[in-house]
Structures are given as structure tokens and as C-alpha cells.
Amino acid sequence: MTGTEDIPGWSVPLHRSLTEPILLGGIPRGMAIALGTLAAAIGLGLQLWLAGIGVYLLGHGVGLFLTRQEPQFGPVFVRHLRAARQHLDV
């Protein structure tokens, strides 16, 4: 059992798409949708076109930077907030 052979029943082929986050424009899909909705609300709803475009570009740039640093930054940040909340409640 010191070799690198597979043990029958203990290895499963795993498709790469199951381990990588779903990205839209280089940022996580949920963040891209939320950011686009916010920018559209500012640009169309408030009729502040330049502010909406600015919010989108700034948010997209920040999201792209964070995704390049850590592709799973969203779940990690949520886990951090939950842990911090538990420690602060003591």
C-alpha cells in the first residue's frame, strides 16, 4: 500500500467545474448580479448615469482584485463574519 495506485472504491472522478467558483466577468456571479442591479438602480432609477457607471466600475474593480487574490473570498468572508459575531457575543 505504499504505491500511488488507486484503492478501488476510494477514488471518484471529479469534474473541474465542481471545485471552481462560477464567475461572471471575472467576479463571482452573485456579486456581479448584485452590483449590476445596484448600478442600474442608481443609473436608471435616480437618473444619475455617471454615478451608476462609476459605482459599477469601482465595484467590479474591487471584486476583480479580491477574486484574483482568493477565488473563494465570498464564503471565507461570510465565515469570518460568523466567527467574529460568535466571539463578540461572549
PDB file of C-alpha atoms in Angstrom:
ATOM      1  CA  MET A   1       0.000   0.000   0.000  1.00  0.00           C
ATOM      2  CA  THR A   2       2.946   2.340  -0.333  1.00  0.00           C
ATOM      3  CA  GLY A   3       2.436   2.851  -4.065  1.00  0.00           C
ATOM      4  CA  THR A   4       0.398   5.517  -5.788  1.00  0.00           C
ATOM      5  CA  GLU A   5      -2.182   3.097  -7.175  1.00  0.00           C
ATOM      6  CA  ASP A   6      -5.850   3.832  -6.584  1.00  0.00           C
ATOM      7  CA  ILE A   7      -7.706   1.838  -3.985  1.00  0.00           C
ATOM      8  CA  PRO A   8     -10.926   0.501  -5.551  1.00  0.00           C
ATOM      9  CA  GLY A   9     -13.932   2.394  -4.227  1.00  0.00           C
ATOM     10  CA  TRP A  10     -11.899   5.269  -2.762  1.00  0.00           C
ATOM     11  CA  SER A  11     -11.380   7.438  -5.828  1.00  0.00           C
ATOM     12  CA  VAL A  12     -14.027   9.309  -7.752  1.00  0.00           C
ATOM     13  CA  PRO A  13     -13.579  11.276 -10.970  1.00  0.00           C
ATOM     14  CA  LEU A  14     -14.406  14.902 -10.176  1.00  0.00           C
ATOM     15  CA  HIS A  15     -15.209  17.469 -12.841  1.00  0.00           C
ATOM     16  CA  ARG A  16     -13.273  20.701 -12.532  1.00  0.00           C
ATOM     17  CA  SER A  17     -16.427  22.845 -12.619  1.00  0.00           C
ATOM     18  CA  LEU A  18     -17.489  21.429  -9.238  1.00  0.00           C
ATOM     19  CA  THR A  19     -14.465  22.916  -7.499  1.00  0.00           C
ATOM     20  CA  GLU A  20     -14.202  26.321  -9.189  1.00  0.00           C
ATOM     21  CA  PRO A  21     -16.482  29.274  -8.439  1.00  0.00           C
ATOM     22  CA  ILE A  22     -18.939  30.448 -11.106  1.00  0.00           C
ATOM     23  CA  LEU A  23     -17.556  33.738 -12.411  1.00  0.00           C
ATOM     24  CA  LEU A  24     -19.284  36.394 -14.474  1.00  0.00           C
ATOM     25  CA  GLY A  25     -16.911  38.967 -15.911  1.00  0.00           C
ATOM     26  CA  GLY A  26     -14.141  37.709 -13.634  1.00  0.00           C
ATOM     27  CA  ILE A  27     -16.064  38.195 -10.372  1.00  0.00           C
ATOM     28  CA  PRO A  28     -18.409  35.810  -8.529  1.00  0.00           C
ATOM     29  CA  ARG A  29     -21.821  35.512 -10.186  1.00  0.00           C
ATOM     30  CA  GLY A  30     -23.864  36.680  -7.190  1.00  0.00           C
ATOM     31  CA  MET A  31     -21.682  39.733  -6.683  1.00  0.00           C
ATOM     32  CA  ALA A  32     -21.868  40.627 -10.388  1.00  0.00           C
ATOM     33  CA  ILE A  33     -25.672  40.424 -10.386  1.00  0.00           C
ATOM     34  CA  ALA A  34     -25.999  42.469  -7.182  1.00  0.00           C
ATOM     35  CA  LEU A  35     -23.528  45.057  -8.456  1.00  0.00           C
ATOM     36  CA  GLY A  36     -25.275  45.357 -11.823  1.00  0.00           C
ATOM     37  CA  THR A  37     -28.646  45.741 -10.110  1.00  0.00           C
ATOM     38  CA  LEU A  38     -27.328  48.465  -7.801  1.00  0.00           C
ATOM     39  CA  ALA A  39     -25.669  50.321 -10.677  1.00  0.00           C
ATOM     40  CA  ALA A  40     -28.835  50.070 -12.783  1.00  0.00           C
ATOM     41  CA  ALA A  41     -30.953  51.369  -9.898  1.00  0.00           C
ATOM     42  CA  ILE A  42     -28.663  54.365  -9.491  1.00  0.00           C
ATOM     43  CA  GLY A  43     -28.256  54.987 -13.223  1.00  0.00           C
ATOM     44  CA  LEU A  44     -31.837  54.423 -14.336  1.00  0.00           C
ATOM     45  CA  GLY A  45     -33.903  54.969 -11.210  1.00  0.00           C
ATOM     46  CA  LEU A  46     -32.180  58.068  -9.915  1.00  0.00           C
ATOM     47  CA  GLN A  47     -31.128  59.175 -13.410  1.00  0.00           C
ATOM     48  CA  LEU A  48     -27.536  59.590 -12.296  1.00  0.00           C
ATOM     49  CA  TRP A  49     -25.851  57.903 -15.250  1.00  0.00           C
ATOM     50  CA  LEU A  50     -22.270  58.756 -14.375  1.00  0.00           C
ATOM     51  CA  ALA A  51     -22.701  57.748 -10.736  1.00  0.00           C
ATOM     52  CA  GLY A  52     -24.181  54.382 -11.776  1.00  0.00           C
ATOM     53  CA  ILE A  53     -21.329  53.717 -14.177  1.00  0.00           C
ATOM     54  CA  GLY A  54     -18.815  54.788 -11.530  1.00  0.00           C
ATOM     55  CA  VAL A  55     -20.341  52.516  -8.881  1.00  0.00           C
ATOM     56  CA  TYR A  56     -20.259  49.602 -11.311  1.00  0.00           C
ATOM     57  CA  LEU A  57     -16.663  50.175 -12.426  1.00  0.00           C
ATOM     58  CA  LEU A  58     -15.405  50.682  -8.879  1.00  0.00           C
ATOM     59  CA  GLY A  59     -17.262  47.636  -7.546  1.00  0.00           C
ATOM     60  CA  HIS A  60     -16.184  45.479 -10.456  1.00  0.00           C
ATOM     61  CA  GLY A  61     -12.560  46.529  -9.995  1.00  0.00           C
ATOM     62  CA  VAL A  62     -12.659  45.713  -6.278  1.00  0.00           C
ATOM     63  CA  GLY A  63     -14.379  42.387  -6.953  1.00  0.00           C
ATOM     64  CA  LEU A  64     -11.848  41.510  -9.631  1.00  0.00           C
ATOM     65  CA  PHE A  65      -8.947  42.335  -7.297  1.00  0.00           C
ATOM     66  CA  LEU A  66     -10.415  40.222  -4.490  1.00  0.00           C
ATOM     67  CA  THR A  67     -11.175  37.319  -6.829  1.00  0.00           C
ATOM     68  CA  ARG A  68      -7.627  37.298  -8.151  1.00  0.00           C
ATOM     69  CA  GLN A  69      -6.301  37.237  -4.585  1.00  0.00           C
ATOM     70  CA  GLU A  70      -8.661  34.471  -3.385  1.00  0.00           C
ATOM     71  CA  PRO A  71     -11.325  32.942  -5.670  1.00  0.00           C
ATOM     72  CA  GLN A  72     -13.394  31.851  -2.655  1.00  0.00           C
ATOM     73  CA  PHE A  73     -13.316  35.223  -0.858  1.00  0.00           C
ATOM     74  CA  GLY A  74     -17.115  35.408  -0.529  1.00  0.00           C
ATOM     75  CA  PRO A  75     -17.635  32.248   1.538  1.00  0.00           C
ATOM     76  CA  VAL A  76     -14.452  32.968   3.507  1.00  0.00           C
ATOM     77  CA  PHE A  77     -15.677  36.475   4.372  1.00  0.00           C
ATOM     78  CA  VAL A  78     -19.091  35.157   5.451  1.00  0.00           C
ATOM     79  CA  ARG A  79     -17.396  32.548   7.649  1.00  0.00           C
ATOM     80  CA  HIS A  80     -15.211  35.278   9.142  1.00  0.00           C
ATOM     81  CA  LEU A  81     -18.250  37.398   9.994  1.00  0.00           C
ATOM     82  CA  ARG A  82     -19.995  34.453  11.664  1.00  0.00           C
ATOM     83  CA  ALA A  83     -16.905  33.618  13.723  1.00  0.00           C
ATOM     84  CA  ALA A  84     -16.392  37.253  14.715  1.00  0.00           C
ATOM     85  CA  ARG A  85     -20.041  37.538  15.772  1.00  0.00           C
ATOM     86  CA  GLN A  86     -19.692  34.469  18.000  1.00  0.00           C
ATOM     87  CA  HIS A  87     -16.549  35.833  19.654  1.00  0.00           C
ATOM     88  CA  LEU A  88     -18.051  39.266  20.203  1.00  0.00           C
ATOM     89  CA  ASP A  89     -21.182  37.874  21.861  1.00  0.00           C
ATOM     90  CA  VAL A  90     -19.169  36.360  24.723  1.00  0.00           C
TER      91      VAL A  90
END
